[in-house]
């Protein structure tokens, strides 16, 4: 597992690195948050990112949250002090574990495990949500196409659906794609959308 530690304090990064090595990890890279460090981290393609911010300013926190949004990886963030706004911003940016005043090498492995599990759970929920949204959009498209067929061809609803389904099968396409094409063609021919 490749782990990147984002830290500008060598002492604090050493604590994280020692905790990771004690836990059996050896592909560890420390990146200071300077210059084009987000692009550098993206090129490294880490499996997990640990951010040690100590007492971050608002600007530093915003930069770190940009990293979180850009990477789509499990991220654990260590800070010395926090407030509700910082916690909210971290959660909104997708930080998987947010640890206040808890930087000890014996805690690194459990926090890493937590960040990975929470990230995976959130990714599954996001995938399920995306699938549900797609299914709903497809259903609306199919219903609209059925309505067009019912109106223009005088078909009953089951017959309109059967026509869409058989056309999709004959063209080796999804029913929603055939329905979308029908809606587009209908609109081009002057029908109501």
CSV table of C-alpha atoms in Angstrom, one decimal:
chain,number,residue,atom,x,y,z
A,1,UNK,CA,0.0,0.0,0.0
A,2,UNK,CA,1.4,3.4,-1.0
A,3,UNK,CA,0.9,6.0,1.7
A,4,UNK,CA,1.7,9.7,1.3
A,5,UNK,CA,2.1,11.9,4.3
A,6,UNK,CA,1.5,15.6,3.7
A,7,UNK,CA,3.4,17.5,6.3
A,8,UNK,CA,5.7,20.5,6.5
A,9,UNK,CA,7.0,19.6,10.0
A,10,UNK,CA,9.6,16.9,9.9
A,11,UNK,CA,9.1,15.9,13.5
A,12,UNK,CA,5.4,15.3,13.1
A,13,UNK,CA,5.9,13.4,9.9
A,14,UNK,CA,8.4,11.2,11.6
A,15,UNK,CA,5.8,10.2,14.2
A,16,UNK,CA,3.4,9.2,11.4
A,17,UNK,CA,6.1,7.4,9.5
A,18,UNK,CA,7.3,5.5,12.5
A,19,UNK,CA,3.7,4.4,13.3
A,20,UNK,CA,3.2,3.2,9.8
A,21,UNK,CA,6.5,1.3,9.7
A,22,UNK,CA,5.7,-0.3,13.1
A,23,UNK,CA,2.4,-1.4,11.5
A,24,UNK,CA,4.3,-3.1,8.6
A,25,UNK,CA,4.0,-0.4,5.9
A,26,UNK,CA,7.1,0.6,3.9
A,27,UNK,CA,5.9,2.4,0.8
A,28,UNK,CA,5.7,5.7,2.5
A,29,UNK,CA,6.4,9.2,1.0
A,30,UNK,CA,6.5,12.5,2.8
A,31,UNK,CA,5.4,15.5,0.7
A,32,UNK,CA,5.6,19.0,2.0
A,33,UNK,CA,2.6,21.2,1.1
A,34,UNK,CA,4.5,23.6,-1.1
A,35,UNK,CA,4.4,24.4,-4.8
A,36,UNK,CA,2.5,22.1,-7.1
A,37,UNK,CA,2.2,19.4,-4.4
A,38,UNK,CA,-1.3,18.3,-5.4
A,39,UNK,CA,-0.1,17.4,-8.9
A,40,UNK,CA,2.9,15.6,-7.4
A,41,UNK,CA,0.6,13.6,-5.1
A,42,UNK,CA,-1.7,12.7,-8.0
A,43,UNK,CA,1.3,11.4,-10.0
A,44,UNK,CA,2.4,9.3,-7.0
A,45,UNK,CA,-1.1,7.6,-7.0
A,46,UNK,CA,-1.2,6.9,-3.3
A,47,UNK,CA,-3.7,4.4,-1.8
A,48,UNK,CA,-4.1,6.6,1.3
A,49,UNK,CA,-3.1,10.1,2.3
A,50,UNK,CA,-2.3,11.3,5.8
A,51,UNK,CA,-2.4,15.0,6.3
A,52,UNK,CA,-0.7,16.4,9.3
A,53,UNK,CA,-1.7,20.1,9.7
A,54,UNK,CA,-0.8,20.9,13.3
A,55,UNK,CA,-2.5,24.2,13.7
A,56,UNK,CA,-3.6,25.0,10.1
A,57,UNK,CA,-4.5,28.5,8.9
A,58,UNK,CA,-7.7,28.8,6.9
A,59,UNK,CA,-5.6,29.0,3.7
A,60,UNK,CA,-3.7,25.8,4.5
A,61,UNK,CA,-6.9,24.0,5.4
A,62,UNK,CA,-8.4,25.0,2.0
A,63,UNK,CA,-5.4,23.7,0.2
A,64,UNK,CA,-5.6,20.4,2.0
A,65,UNK,CA,-9.3,20.1,1.3
A,66,UNK,CA,-8.5,20.7,-2.4
A,67,UNK,CA,-6.2,17.7,-2.2
A,68,UNK,CA,-9.0,15.7,-0.7
A,69,UNK,CA,-11.5,16.6,-3.4
A,70,UNK,CA,-8.9,16.0,-6.2
A,71,UNK,CA,-7.7,12.6,-5.1
A,72,UNK,CA,-10.8,10.5,-4.3
A,73,UNK,CA,-8.7,8.4,-1.9
A,74,UNK,CA,-9.0,7.6,1.9
A,75,UNK,CA,-7.6,10.6,3.7
A,76,UNK,CA,-6.9,11.0,7.4
A,77,UNK,CA,-6.3,14.5,8.7
A,78,UNK,CA,-4.4,15.2,11.9
A,79,UNK,CA,-4.8,18.7,13.5
A,80,UNK,CA,-3.9,20.0,16.9
A,81,UNK,CA,-6.9,22.2,17.3
A,82,UNK,CA,-10.2,22.6,15.5
A,83,UNK,CA,-13.6,24.2,15.4
A,84,UNK,CA,-17.0,23.3,13.9
A,85,UNK,CA,-16.3,25.1,10.7
A,86,UNK,CA,-13.0,23.2,10.1
A,87,UNK,CA,-14.7,19.9,10.9
A,88,UNK,CA,-17.6,20.6,8.6
A,89,UNK,CA,-15.3,21.7,5.7
A,90,UNK,CA,-13.2,18.5,6.1
A,91,UNK,CA,-16.2,16.3,6.1
A,92,UNK,CA,-17.6,18.1,3.0
A,93,UNK,CA,-14.3,17.6,1.2
A,94,UNK,CA,-14.4,13.9,1.8
A,95,UNK,CA,-11.9,13.5,4.6
A,96,UNK,CA,-12.4,10.0,6.0
A,97,UNK,CA,-10.9,10.5,9.4
A,98,UNK,CA,-10.4,13.8,11.2
A,99,UNK,CA,-8.3,13.5,14.3
A,100,UNK,CA,-7.9,16.4,16.8
A,101,UNK,CA,-4.9,16.3,19.1
A,102,UNK,CA,-4.3,12.6,18.6
A,103,UNK,CA,-0.9,12.3,16.9
A,104,UNK,CA,0.8,9.3,18.5
A,105,UNK,CA,2.5,6.6,16.6
A,106,UNK,CA,0.5,3.8,18.3
A,107,UNK,CA,-2.7,5.4,17.0
A,108,UNK,CA,-1.7,5.7,13.4
A,109,UNK,CA,-2.6,2.1,12.3
A,110,UNK,CA,-6.2,2.2,13.8
A,111,UNK,CA,-6.8,5.6,12.3
A,112,UNK,CA,-5.5,4.4,8.9
A,113,UNK,CA,-7.8,1.4,9.0
A,114,UNK,CA,-10.7,3.6,10.0
A,115,UNK,CA,-10.1,6.0,7.1
A,116,UNK,CA,-9.9,3.2,4.6
A,117,UNK,CA,-13.1,1.6,5.9
A,118,UNK,CA,-15.1,4.8,6.0
A,119,UNK,CA,-13.9,5.8,2.5
A,120,UNK,CA,-14.9,2.4,1.1
A,121,UNK,CA,-18.3,2.6,2.9
A,122,UNK,CA,-18.9,6.1,1.5
A,123,UNK,CA,-17.8,5.1,-2.0
A,124,UNK,CA,-20.3,2.2,-1.9
A,125,UNK,CA,-23.1,4.5,-0.8
A,126,UNK,CA,-22.1,7.1,-3.5
A,127,UNK,CA,-22.1,4.4,-6.1
A,128,UNK,CA,-25.5,3.1,-5.0
A,129,UNK,CA,-26.9,6.7,-5.0
A,130,UNK,CA,-25.5,7.2,-8.5
A,131,UNK,CA,-27.1,4.0,-9.7
A,132,UNK,CA,-30.4,5.0,-8.2
A,133,UNK,CA,-30.3,8.4,-9.8
A,134,UNK,CA,-29.5,6.8,-13.2
A,135,UNK,CA,-32.3,4.3,-12.8
A,136,UNK,CA,-34.7,7.1,-11.9
A,137,UNK,CA,-33.6,9.2,-14.9
A,138,UNK,CA,-33.9,6.1,-17.2
A,139,UNK,CA,-37.4,5.4,-15.9
A,140,UNK,CA,-38.5,9.0,-16.6
A,141,UNK,CA,-37.0,8.8,-20.1
A,142,UNK,CA,-38.7,5.5,-20.8
A,143,UNK,CA,-42.0,6.8,-19.5
A,144,UNK,CA,-41.8,9.8,-21.8
A,145,UNK,CA,-41.0,7.6,-24.8
A,146,UNK,CA,-43.9,5.3,-23.9
A,147,UNK,CA,-46.2,8.4,-23.8
A,148,UNK,CA,-45.0,9.5,-27.2
A,149,UNK,CA,-45.7,6.0,-28.7
A,150,UNK,CA,-49.1,5.9,-27.0
A,151,UNK,CA,-50.0,9.3,-28.4
A,152,UNK,CA,-48.5,9.0,-31.9
A,153,UNK,CA,-49.2,5.3,-32.6
A,154,UNK,CA,-52.3,4.8,-30.5
A,155,UNK,CA,-50.6,2.0,-28.5
A,156,UNK,CA,-51.5,0.9,-25.0
A,157,UNK,CA,-48.8,1.3,-22.3
A,158,UNK,CA,-47.8,-2.4,-22.3
A,159,UNK,CA,-47.5,-2.4,-26.1
A,160,UNK,CA,-45.5,0.8,-26.1
A,161,UNK,CA,-43.1,-0.7,-23.6
A,162,UNK,CA,-42.9,-4.0,-25.6
A,163,UNK,CA,-42.0,-2.0,-28.7
A,164,UNK,CA,-39.3,-0.1,-26.9
A,165,UNK,CA,-37.9,-3.3,-25.4
A,166,UNK,CA,-37.9,-5.2,-28.7
A,167,UNK,CA,-36.3,-2.3,-30.5
A,168,UNK,CA,-33.6,-2.2,-27.9
A,169,UNK,CA,-33.0,-5.9,-28.2
A,170,UNK,CA,-32.8,-5.8,-32.0
A,171,UNK,CA,-30.3,-2.9,-31.9
A,172,UNK,CA,-28.4,-4.4,-28.9
A,173,UNK,CA,-29.0,-1.2,-26.9
A,174,UNK,CA,-30.4,-0.3,-23.6
A,175,UNK,CA,-34.1,0.5,-23.5
A,176,UNK,CA,-33.3,4.0,-22.0
A,177,UNK,CA,-31.0,4.7,-25.0
A,178,UNK,CA,-33.7,3.8,-27.5
A,179,UNK,CA,-36.2,5.9,-25.5
A,180,UNK,CA,-33.8,8.9,-25.5
A,181,UNK,CA,-33.4,8.5,-29.3
A,182,UNK,CA,-37.2,8.4,-29.8
A,183,UNK,CA,-37.6,11.5,-27.7
A,184,UNK,CA,-35.0,13.3,-29.6
A,185,UNK,CA,-36.4,12.3,-33.0
A,186,UNK,CA,-39.9,13.2,-31.9
A,187,UNK,CA,-38.7,16.7,-30.8
A,188,UNK,CA,-36.8,17.2,-34.2
A,189,UNK,CA,-40.0,16.3,-36.0
A,190,UNK,CA,-41.9,19.0,-34.2
A,191,UNK,CA,-43.5,17.0,-31.4
A,192,UNK,CA,-43.8,18.4,-27.9
A,193,UNK,CA,-40.9,17.4,-25.7
